Short mmCIF file of C-alpha atoms in Angstrom, two decimals:
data_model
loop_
_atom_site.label_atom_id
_atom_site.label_comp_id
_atom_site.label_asym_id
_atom_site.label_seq_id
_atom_site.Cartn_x
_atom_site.Cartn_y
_atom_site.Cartn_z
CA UNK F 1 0.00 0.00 0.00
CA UNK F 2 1.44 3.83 -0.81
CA UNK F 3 1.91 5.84 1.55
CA UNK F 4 0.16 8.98 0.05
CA UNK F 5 2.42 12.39 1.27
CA UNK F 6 0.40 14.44 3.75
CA UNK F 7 1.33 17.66 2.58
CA UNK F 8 0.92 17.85 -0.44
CA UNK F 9 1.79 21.02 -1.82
CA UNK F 10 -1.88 23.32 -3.15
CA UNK F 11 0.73 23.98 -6.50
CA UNK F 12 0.46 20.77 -7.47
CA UNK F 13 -4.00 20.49 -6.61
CA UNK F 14 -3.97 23.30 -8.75
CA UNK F 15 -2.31 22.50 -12.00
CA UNK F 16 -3.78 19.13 -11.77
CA UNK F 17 -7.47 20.70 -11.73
CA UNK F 18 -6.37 23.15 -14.57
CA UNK F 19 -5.97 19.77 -16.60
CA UNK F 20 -8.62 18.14 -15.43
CA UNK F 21 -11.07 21.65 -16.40
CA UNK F 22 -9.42 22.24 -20.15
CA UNK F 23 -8.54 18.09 -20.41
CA UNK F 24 -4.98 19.78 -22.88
CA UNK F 25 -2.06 20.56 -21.56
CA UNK F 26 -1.15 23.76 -23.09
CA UNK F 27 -4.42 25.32 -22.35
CA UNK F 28 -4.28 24.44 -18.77
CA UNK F 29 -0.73 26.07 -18.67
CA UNK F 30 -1.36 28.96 -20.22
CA UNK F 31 -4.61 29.42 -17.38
CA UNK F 32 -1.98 29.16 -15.02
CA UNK F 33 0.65 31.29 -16.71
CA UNK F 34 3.03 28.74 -16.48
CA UNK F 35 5.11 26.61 -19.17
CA UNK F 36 3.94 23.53 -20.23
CA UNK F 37 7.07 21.63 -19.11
CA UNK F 38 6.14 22.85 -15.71
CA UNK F 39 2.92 21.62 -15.59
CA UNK F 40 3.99 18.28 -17.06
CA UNK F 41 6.53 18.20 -14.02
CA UNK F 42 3.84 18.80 -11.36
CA UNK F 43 1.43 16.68 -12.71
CA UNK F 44 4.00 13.68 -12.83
CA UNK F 45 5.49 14.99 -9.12
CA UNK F 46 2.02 14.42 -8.01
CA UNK F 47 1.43 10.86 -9.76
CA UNK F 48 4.15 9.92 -7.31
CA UNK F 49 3.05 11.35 -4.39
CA UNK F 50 -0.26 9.77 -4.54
CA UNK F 51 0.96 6.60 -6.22
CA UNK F 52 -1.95 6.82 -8.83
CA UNK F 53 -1.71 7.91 -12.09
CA UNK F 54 -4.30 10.73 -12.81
CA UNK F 55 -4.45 11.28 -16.75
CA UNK F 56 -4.35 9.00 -20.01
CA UNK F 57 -2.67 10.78 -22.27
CA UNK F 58 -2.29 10.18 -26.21
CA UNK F 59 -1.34 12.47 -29.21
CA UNK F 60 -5.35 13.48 -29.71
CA UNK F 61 -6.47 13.67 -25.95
CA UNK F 62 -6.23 13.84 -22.23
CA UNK F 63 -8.69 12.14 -19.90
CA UNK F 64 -8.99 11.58 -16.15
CA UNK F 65 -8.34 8.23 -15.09
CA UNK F 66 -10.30 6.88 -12.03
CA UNK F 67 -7.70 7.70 -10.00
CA UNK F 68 -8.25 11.30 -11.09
CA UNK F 69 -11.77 11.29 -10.96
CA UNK F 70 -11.70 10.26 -7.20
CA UNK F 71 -8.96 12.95 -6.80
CA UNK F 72 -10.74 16.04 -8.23
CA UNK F 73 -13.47 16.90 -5.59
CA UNK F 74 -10.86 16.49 -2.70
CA UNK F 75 -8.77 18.82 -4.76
CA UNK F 76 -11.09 21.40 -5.61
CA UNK F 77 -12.15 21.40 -1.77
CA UNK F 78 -8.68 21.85 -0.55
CA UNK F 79 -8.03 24.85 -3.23
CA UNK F 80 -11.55 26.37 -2.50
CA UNK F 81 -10.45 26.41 1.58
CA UNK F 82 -6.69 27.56 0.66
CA UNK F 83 -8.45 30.46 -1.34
CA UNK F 84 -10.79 31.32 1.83
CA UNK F 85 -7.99 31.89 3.77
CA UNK F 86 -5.29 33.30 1.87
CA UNK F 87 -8.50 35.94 1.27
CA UNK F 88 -9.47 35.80 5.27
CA UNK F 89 -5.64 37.95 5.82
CA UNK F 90 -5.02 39.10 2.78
CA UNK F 91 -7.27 42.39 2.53
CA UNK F 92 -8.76 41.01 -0.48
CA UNK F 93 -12.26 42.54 0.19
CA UNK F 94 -10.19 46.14 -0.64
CA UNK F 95 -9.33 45.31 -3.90
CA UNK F 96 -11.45 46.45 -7.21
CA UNK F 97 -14.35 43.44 -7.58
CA UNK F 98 -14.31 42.59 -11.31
CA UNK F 99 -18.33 42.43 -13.06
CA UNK F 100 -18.56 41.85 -16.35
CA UNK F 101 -22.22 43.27 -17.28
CA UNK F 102 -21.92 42.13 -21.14
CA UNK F 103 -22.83 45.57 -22.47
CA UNK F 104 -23.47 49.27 -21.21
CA UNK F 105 -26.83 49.10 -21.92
CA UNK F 106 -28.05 45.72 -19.90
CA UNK F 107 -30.00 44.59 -16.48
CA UNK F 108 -25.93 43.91 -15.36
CA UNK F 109 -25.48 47.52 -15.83
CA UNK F 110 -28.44 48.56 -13.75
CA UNK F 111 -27.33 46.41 -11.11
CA UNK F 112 -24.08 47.87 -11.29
CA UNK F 113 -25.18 51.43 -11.24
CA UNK F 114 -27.19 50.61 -8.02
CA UNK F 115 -24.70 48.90 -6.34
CA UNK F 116 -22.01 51.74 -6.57
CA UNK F 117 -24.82 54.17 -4.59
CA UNK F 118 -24.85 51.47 -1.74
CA UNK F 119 -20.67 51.02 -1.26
CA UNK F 120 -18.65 53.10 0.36
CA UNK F 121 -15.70 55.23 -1.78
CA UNK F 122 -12.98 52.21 -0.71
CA UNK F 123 -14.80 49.51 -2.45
CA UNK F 124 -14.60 49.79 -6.12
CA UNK F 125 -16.74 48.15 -8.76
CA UNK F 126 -15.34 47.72 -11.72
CA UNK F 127 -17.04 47.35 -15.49
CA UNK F 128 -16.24 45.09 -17.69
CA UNK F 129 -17.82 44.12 -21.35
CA UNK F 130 -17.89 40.29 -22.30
CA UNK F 131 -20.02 39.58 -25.08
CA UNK F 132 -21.55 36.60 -23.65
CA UNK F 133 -22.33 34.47 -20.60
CA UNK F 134 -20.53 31.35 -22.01
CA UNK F 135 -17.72 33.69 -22.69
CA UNK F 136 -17.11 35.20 -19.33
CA UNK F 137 -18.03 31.96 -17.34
CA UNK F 138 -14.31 30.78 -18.32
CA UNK F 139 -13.09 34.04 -17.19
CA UNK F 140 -14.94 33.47 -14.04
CA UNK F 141 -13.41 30.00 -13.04
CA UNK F 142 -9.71 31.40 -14.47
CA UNK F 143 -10.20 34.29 -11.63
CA UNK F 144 -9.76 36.85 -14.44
CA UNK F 145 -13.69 37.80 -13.29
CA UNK F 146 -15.32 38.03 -10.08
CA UNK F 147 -18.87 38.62 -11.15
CA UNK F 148 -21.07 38.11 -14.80
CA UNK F 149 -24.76 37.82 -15.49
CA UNK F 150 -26.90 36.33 -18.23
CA UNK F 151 -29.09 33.14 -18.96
CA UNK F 152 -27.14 30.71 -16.26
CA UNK F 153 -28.89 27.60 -17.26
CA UNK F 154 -27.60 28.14 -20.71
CA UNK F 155 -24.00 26.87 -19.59
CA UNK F 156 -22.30 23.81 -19.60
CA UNK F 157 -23.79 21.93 -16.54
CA UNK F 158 -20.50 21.23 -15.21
CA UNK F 159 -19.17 24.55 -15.82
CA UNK F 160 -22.51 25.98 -13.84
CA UNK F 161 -21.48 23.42 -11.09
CA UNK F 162 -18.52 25.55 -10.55
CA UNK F 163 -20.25 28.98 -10.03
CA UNK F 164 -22.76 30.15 -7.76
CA UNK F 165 -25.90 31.67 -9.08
CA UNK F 166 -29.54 33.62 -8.63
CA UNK F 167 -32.27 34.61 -10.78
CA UNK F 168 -32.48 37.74 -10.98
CA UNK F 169 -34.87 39.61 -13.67
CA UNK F 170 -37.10 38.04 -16.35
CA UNK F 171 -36.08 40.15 -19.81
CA UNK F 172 -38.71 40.00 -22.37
CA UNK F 173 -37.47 38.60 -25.88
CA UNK F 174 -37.89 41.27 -28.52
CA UNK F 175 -36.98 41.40 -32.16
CA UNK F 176 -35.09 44.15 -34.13
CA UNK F 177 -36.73 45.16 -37.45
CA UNK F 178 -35.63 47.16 -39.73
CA UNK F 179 -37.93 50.55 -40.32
CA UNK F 180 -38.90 49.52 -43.58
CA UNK F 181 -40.04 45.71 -42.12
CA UNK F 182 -43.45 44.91 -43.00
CA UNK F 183 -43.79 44.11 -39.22
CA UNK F 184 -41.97 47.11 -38.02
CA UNK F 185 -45.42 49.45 -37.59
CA UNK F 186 -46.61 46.61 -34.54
CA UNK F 187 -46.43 47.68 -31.14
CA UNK F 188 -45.53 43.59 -30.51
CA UNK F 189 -44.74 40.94 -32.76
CA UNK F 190 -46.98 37.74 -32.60
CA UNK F 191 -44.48 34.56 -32.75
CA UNK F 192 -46.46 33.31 -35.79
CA UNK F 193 -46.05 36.51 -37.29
CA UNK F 194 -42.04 35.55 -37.96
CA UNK F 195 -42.65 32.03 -39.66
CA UNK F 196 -40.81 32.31 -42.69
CA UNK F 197 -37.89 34.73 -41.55
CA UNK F 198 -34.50 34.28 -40.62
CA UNK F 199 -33.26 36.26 -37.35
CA UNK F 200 -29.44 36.77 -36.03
CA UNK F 201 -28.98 34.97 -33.01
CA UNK F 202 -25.37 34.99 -32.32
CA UNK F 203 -24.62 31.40 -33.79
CA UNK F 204 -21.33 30.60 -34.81
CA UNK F 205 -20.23 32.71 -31.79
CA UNK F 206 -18.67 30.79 -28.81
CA UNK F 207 -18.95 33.03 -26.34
CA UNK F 208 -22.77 33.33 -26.65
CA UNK F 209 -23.89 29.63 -27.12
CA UNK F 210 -26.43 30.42 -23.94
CA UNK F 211 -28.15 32.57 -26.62
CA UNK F 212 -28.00 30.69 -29.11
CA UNK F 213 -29.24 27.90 -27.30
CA UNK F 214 -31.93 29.88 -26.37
CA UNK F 215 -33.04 31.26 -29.67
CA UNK F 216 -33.16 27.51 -30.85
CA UNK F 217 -35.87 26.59 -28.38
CA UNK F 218 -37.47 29.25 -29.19
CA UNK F 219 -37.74 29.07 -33.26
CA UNK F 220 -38.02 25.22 -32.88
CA UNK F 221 -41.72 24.34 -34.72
CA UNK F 222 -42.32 27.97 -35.16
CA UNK F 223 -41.04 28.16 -39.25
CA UNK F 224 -38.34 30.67 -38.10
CA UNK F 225 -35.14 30.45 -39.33
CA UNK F 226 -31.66 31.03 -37.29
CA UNK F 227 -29.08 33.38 -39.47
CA UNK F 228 -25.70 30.75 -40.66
CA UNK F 229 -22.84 31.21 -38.06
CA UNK F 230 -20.56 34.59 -38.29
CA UNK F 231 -17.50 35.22 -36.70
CA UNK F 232 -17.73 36.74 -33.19
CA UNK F 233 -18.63 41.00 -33.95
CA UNK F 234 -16.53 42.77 -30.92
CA UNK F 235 -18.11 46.11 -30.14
CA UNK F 236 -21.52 48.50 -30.55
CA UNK F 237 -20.07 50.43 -33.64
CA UNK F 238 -18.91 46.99 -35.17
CA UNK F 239 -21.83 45.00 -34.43
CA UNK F 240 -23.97 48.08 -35.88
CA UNK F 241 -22.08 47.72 -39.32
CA UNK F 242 -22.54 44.42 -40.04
CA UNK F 243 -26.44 44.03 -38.91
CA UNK F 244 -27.13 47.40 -41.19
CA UNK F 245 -24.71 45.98 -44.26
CA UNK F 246 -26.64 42.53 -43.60
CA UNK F 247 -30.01 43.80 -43.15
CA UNK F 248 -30.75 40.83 -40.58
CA UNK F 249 -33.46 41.06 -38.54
CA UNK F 250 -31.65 40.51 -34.53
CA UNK F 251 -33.44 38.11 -31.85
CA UNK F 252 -33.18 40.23 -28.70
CA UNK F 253 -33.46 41.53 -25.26
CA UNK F 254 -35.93 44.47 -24.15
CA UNK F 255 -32.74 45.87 -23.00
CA UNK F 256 -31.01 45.96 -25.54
CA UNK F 257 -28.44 48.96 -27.96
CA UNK F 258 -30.51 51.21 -30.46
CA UNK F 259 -29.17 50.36 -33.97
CA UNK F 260 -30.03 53.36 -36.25
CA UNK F 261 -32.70 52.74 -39.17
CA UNK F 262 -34.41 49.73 -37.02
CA UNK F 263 -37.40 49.43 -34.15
CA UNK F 264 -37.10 47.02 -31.51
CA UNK F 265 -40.81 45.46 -30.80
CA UNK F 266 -41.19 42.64 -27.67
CA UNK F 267 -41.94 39.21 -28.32
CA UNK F 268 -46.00 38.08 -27.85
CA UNK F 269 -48.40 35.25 -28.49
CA UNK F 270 -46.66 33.73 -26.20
CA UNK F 271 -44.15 35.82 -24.30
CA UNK F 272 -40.47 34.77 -24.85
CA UNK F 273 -38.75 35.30 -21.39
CA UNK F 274 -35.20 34.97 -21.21
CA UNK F 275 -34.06 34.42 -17.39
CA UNK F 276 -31.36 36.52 -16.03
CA UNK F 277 -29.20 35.43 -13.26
CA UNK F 278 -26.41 37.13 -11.20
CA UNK F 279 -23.06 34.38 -10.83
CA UNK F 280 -20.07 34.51 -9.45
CA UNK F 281 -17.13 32.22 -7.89
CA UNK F 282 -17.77 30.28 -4.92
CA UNK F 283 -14.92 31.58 -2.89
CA UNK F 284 -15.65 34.86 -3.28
CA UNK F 285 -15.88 36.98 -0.48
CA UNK F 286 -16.29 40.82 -1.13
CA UNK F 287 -18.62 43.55 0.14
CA UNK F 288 -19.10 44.32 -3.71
CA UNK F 289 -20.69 41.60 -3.70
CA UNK F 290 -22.65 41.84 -0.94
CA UNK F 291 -23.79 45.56 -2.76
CA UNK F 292 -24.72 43.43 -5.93
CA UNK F 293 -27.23 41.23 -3.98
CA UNK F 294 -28.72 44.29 -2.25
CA UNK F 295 -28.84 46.19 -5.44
CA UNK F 296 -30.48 43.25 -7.48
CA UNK F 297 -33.24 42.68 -4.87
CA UNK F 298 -34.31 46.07 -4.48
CA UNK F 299 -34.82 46.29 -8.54
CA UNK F 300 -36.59 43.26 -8.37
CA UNK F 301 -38.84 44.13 -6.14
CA UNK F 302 -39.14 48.01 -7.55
CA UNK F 303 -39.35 46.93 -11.34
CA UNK F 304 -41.18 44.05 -10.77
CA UNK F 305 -38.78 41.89 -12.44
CA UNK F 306 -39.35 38.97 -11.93
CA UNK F 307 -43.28 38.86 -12.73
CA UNK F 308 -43.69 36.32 -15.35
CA UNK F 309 -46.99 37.14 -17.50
CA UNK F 310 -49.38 34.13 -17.44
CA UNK F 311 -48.47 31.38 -20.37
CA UNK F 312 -44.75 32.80 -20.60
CA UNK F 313 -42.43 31.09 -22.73
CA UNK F 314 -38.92 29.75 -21.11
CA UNK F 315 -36.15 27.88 -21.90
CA UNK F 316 -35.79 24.59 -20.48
CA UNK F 317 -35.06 23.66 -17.97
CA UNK F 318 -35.79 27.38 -16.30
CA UNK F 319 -39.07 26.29 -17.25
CA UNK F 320 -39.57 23.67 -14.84
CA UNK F 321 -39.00 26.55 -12.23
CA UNK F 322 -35.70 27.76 -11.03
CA UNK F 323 -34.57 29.78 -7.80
CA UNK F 324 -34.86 33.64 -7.84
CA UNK F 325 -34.26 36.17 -5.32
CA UNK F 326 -37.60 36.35 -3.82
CA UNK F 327 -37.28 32.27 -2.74
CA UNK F 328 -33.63 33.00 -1.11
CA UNK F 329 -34.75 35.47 0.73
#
């Protein structure tokens, strides 16, 4: 029997669960800003501490062994208590808290806004602009994000294991027409109405595949087209250009950026909801965050945000019900 090594050092936990997230070597080191002879040498240092080897590896693939998938939840508790504590004495809840709100003009943003009136003038909140949930999830679990919002449900389950989560606002689904639309003189847009056209909905992007996903369910037996992949547009101005030079018609939030020479009309007959949650990393301990929460609820409650009209549309599974503010309370 081996004699497993008592203290084994967190290093070596956490380039094995780098590998074990990304399953490739040179995308786990470059997470961990390390070269990939490095990693190799802690992975194999900690094969022989434990006496197990963790990962099969060939010229196509890595994959956890059994020995690794035993390994990985003691790991990720160890590194999740390490983080609480290095954070406990390291002043941690003074630095700038990261929250990516995906655009200027979004429910993240509002929350945002709100939550700088509640914090005092050491706690900073700082902006930042993802272009999708499924994008700034992996910046969440790579600790290059602290906080991100958008359709939570729409990520990778074991990615949404990772991240703590609340739903926050129900957006209405909306469409963008162009002025000259047939449709585009309706206050709403039936669902029917759209059999037969093709709308933008992100695909092809990787960052947004919550949306996308999304978007699917929704067009699925409806006769509405989804708009062939396109690389990932980076920006208002750019993704301006190329829906005007397209002339696409956009699936979209009620929040959402005014594009000149279109209307933006909500979604009925039924009405498309898309769920919005708050998420951020389980070890995170801020007052930031704290102001986020507070901020969120008192929307909520003041907006009336999370009132779903009767026979709403969701996405599964948020359809079969799904935790919101109001039930954590």
């Amino acid at each position: 029997m081996v004699r497993v090594n008592r203290d084994i050092e967190p290093r070596l936990l956490r380039a094995f669960t780098a590998v074990a997230d990304e399953l490739h070597f040179t995308r786990a080191a470059a997470r961990l800003y390390v070269a990939q002879q490095a990693l190799s040498r802690d992975i194999r240092r900690l094969e022989r501490e434990l006496g197990a080897e963790l990962f099969v590896r060939t010229t196509r693939q890595v994959a956890l062994t059994a020995a690794g998938e035993r390994l990985l939840p003691y790991a990720r508790r160890v590194l999740q208590a390490q983080d609480e504590l290095a954070a406990a004495f390291s002043g941690a809840e003074h630095r700038p808290l990261l929250v990516d709100v995906g655009a200027p003009v979004s429910t993240g943003s509002q929350v945002l806004t709100e939550a700088r009136h509640r914090v005092g003038p050491e706690t900073e909140l700082v902006a930042r602009f993802h272009s999708g949930l499924a994008g700034a999830a992996a910046e969440l679990l790579a600790g290059r994000l602290d906080v991100s919002f958008g359709r939570a449900h729409g990520l990778d389950p074991a990615v949404l294991a990772r991240l703590e989560h609340r739903l926050i606002r129900y957006e209405r689904i909306a469409v963008v027409l162009r002025e000259d639309h047939p449709l585009a003189g309706l206050e709403e847009i039936p669902l029917a109405a759209l059999a037969g056209e093709t709308l933008y909905a992100a695909a092809g992007n990787p960052t947004t595949t919550e949306w996308t996903d999304l978007a699917a369910q929704l067009f699925a037996g409806r006769g509405i087209a989804m708009a062939e992949p396109f690389p990932e547009i980076e920006g208002d101005e750019e993704f301006i250009r190329v829906v005007t030079k397209r002339r696409w018609s956009v699936l979209a939030s009620e929040v959402f950026i005014h594009l000149p020479g279109t209307v933006l009309r909500p979604l009925t007959d039924p009405v498309p909801l898309s769920p919005v949650s708050l998420l951020w990393r389980r070890d995170l301990h801020h007052p930031g965050l704290d102001a986020l929460h507070t901020a969120a609820r008192a929307l909520a409650t003041t907006s009336d945000w999370l009132a779903r009209p009767p026979g709403a549309w969701l996405p599964r599974p948020e359809a079969g019900g799904i935790r919101d503010l109001r039930m954590a309370e």
